[in-house]
Amino acid sequence: MPELSRRRALTAAAALTVTAGAAAAHGTTARAAADDDHGHHSSPDSFDEVYKGRRIQGRPASGGGHHHHGGPPVAVFVDGVELHVMQNADGTWISVVSHYDPVPTPRAAARAAVDELQGSPLLPFPATSATAATAVATAAAAN
Amino acid sequence: MTVRKNQASLTAGEKRRFVAALLELKRSGRYDAFVSTHNDFIVSDTDHGPRTGHRSPSFLPWHRRFLLEFERALQSVDASVALPYWDWTTDSSVRSSLWAPDFLGGSGRSRDGRVTDGPFAASTGNWPIAVRVDERTYLRRALGAGGLRLPTRADVESVLSMPTYDMPPWNSGSDGFRNHLEGWRGVNLHNRVHVWVGGHMATGASPNDPVFWLHHAYIDKLWSEWQRRHPGSGYLPATGTPDVVDLDETMRPWHDTTPAALLDHTPHYTFDA
Ligand SMILES: [Cu+2]
Ligand SMILES: [Cu+2]
């Protein structure tokens, strides 16, 4: 990337709010929680499998933290990073990387996300402005 | 007065100025604030909780206001620019001039979905994807992947014929015009177009692809066509609905405008046809 564009990318990154450290810590916490909970499958939506070389997991949402009123009953992870999923009124599911295309189960949403990601690591959610900063800086520096 | 035109009829100069204004908003950081706002709403709008931008009656007035804000931002760069709309019932091919290198650029390459031509290709250095959910920093598309077809004029007609704006439970399970236009139910118009474009357009951060604005400008036009066809039908619900924006309630994130104040687009812009 040319120097000028790189600076532009870094400027955009700097405008974003959550720090790289917070994002990384969030990812670590999500993985630890998933691992601690391994084997505890009280929900029909729970799963744990390797799909296309990546570990996808679904487990009952803790009720604390991210999932306030109206939140989904299950939390989904791709290689330990939480994927934001949502259940529709008719019982179907979507995720933030496939938001306009309902599928029948959280596992199907996780698989659709792996397909969509084409090997790319997921960034911890809340996505949007929260997580972009480091990766943009990294990508800009690498180019 | 702003006139929103069919993208297919834009002159070369109009395309050039629209693209230049987009690139300037991107460069200044203002563009990415719109992407963030959209993703914030899409992950927080839920069927059984508060819902404002999506899966609710205010889907249409919320996006009307969101596009107005964006159009004003473009006009602060170049006062001659208006948002064009994409009528995907007629421009339904990947060979449409919409996807030419002098406008939005084409589909992504198969290996990684990366758009490689046009003003928004990553190689230009002018369009870094900063607000996103994964590590990829380049604009992606997969136009018509898997053989998916865009909605037809007959699909649109079947939805425009629905006389009731929206119905309980005022979410993705509703019957009525709004939810059929949004696409959670029935022939599926708006949602299907997001999926057809693929890449960023299929995600919560869909405004990363500039075609987002042209798609929503056409959805907005279909709302006005529906109003003309059903002059006796109004926005619903009228009052007292938990978690849902009633006719005279203000909408987040602006807190200064109601669906009622946005029903008539003509104080802000008109269409070419
Ligand atoms: Cu939207
Ligand atoms: Cu949309």
XYZ file of C-alpha atoms and ligand atoms in Angstrom, chain A residues 100, chain B residues 38 54 59 63 190 194 206 212 215-216, ligand 2:
12
model
C -29.819 -11.541 5.359
C -25.506 0.390 10.498
C -34.462 -3.591 10.759
C -37.105 -0.276 8.688
C -33.231 3.828 6.201
C -34.498 -6.468 -0.037
C -27.960 -8.253 -0.190
C -23.023 -4.007 4.363
C -25.611 -0.454 -0.374
C -29.935 -0.687 -3.274
C -31.567 1.178 -0.406
Cu -30.356 -3.465 3.548
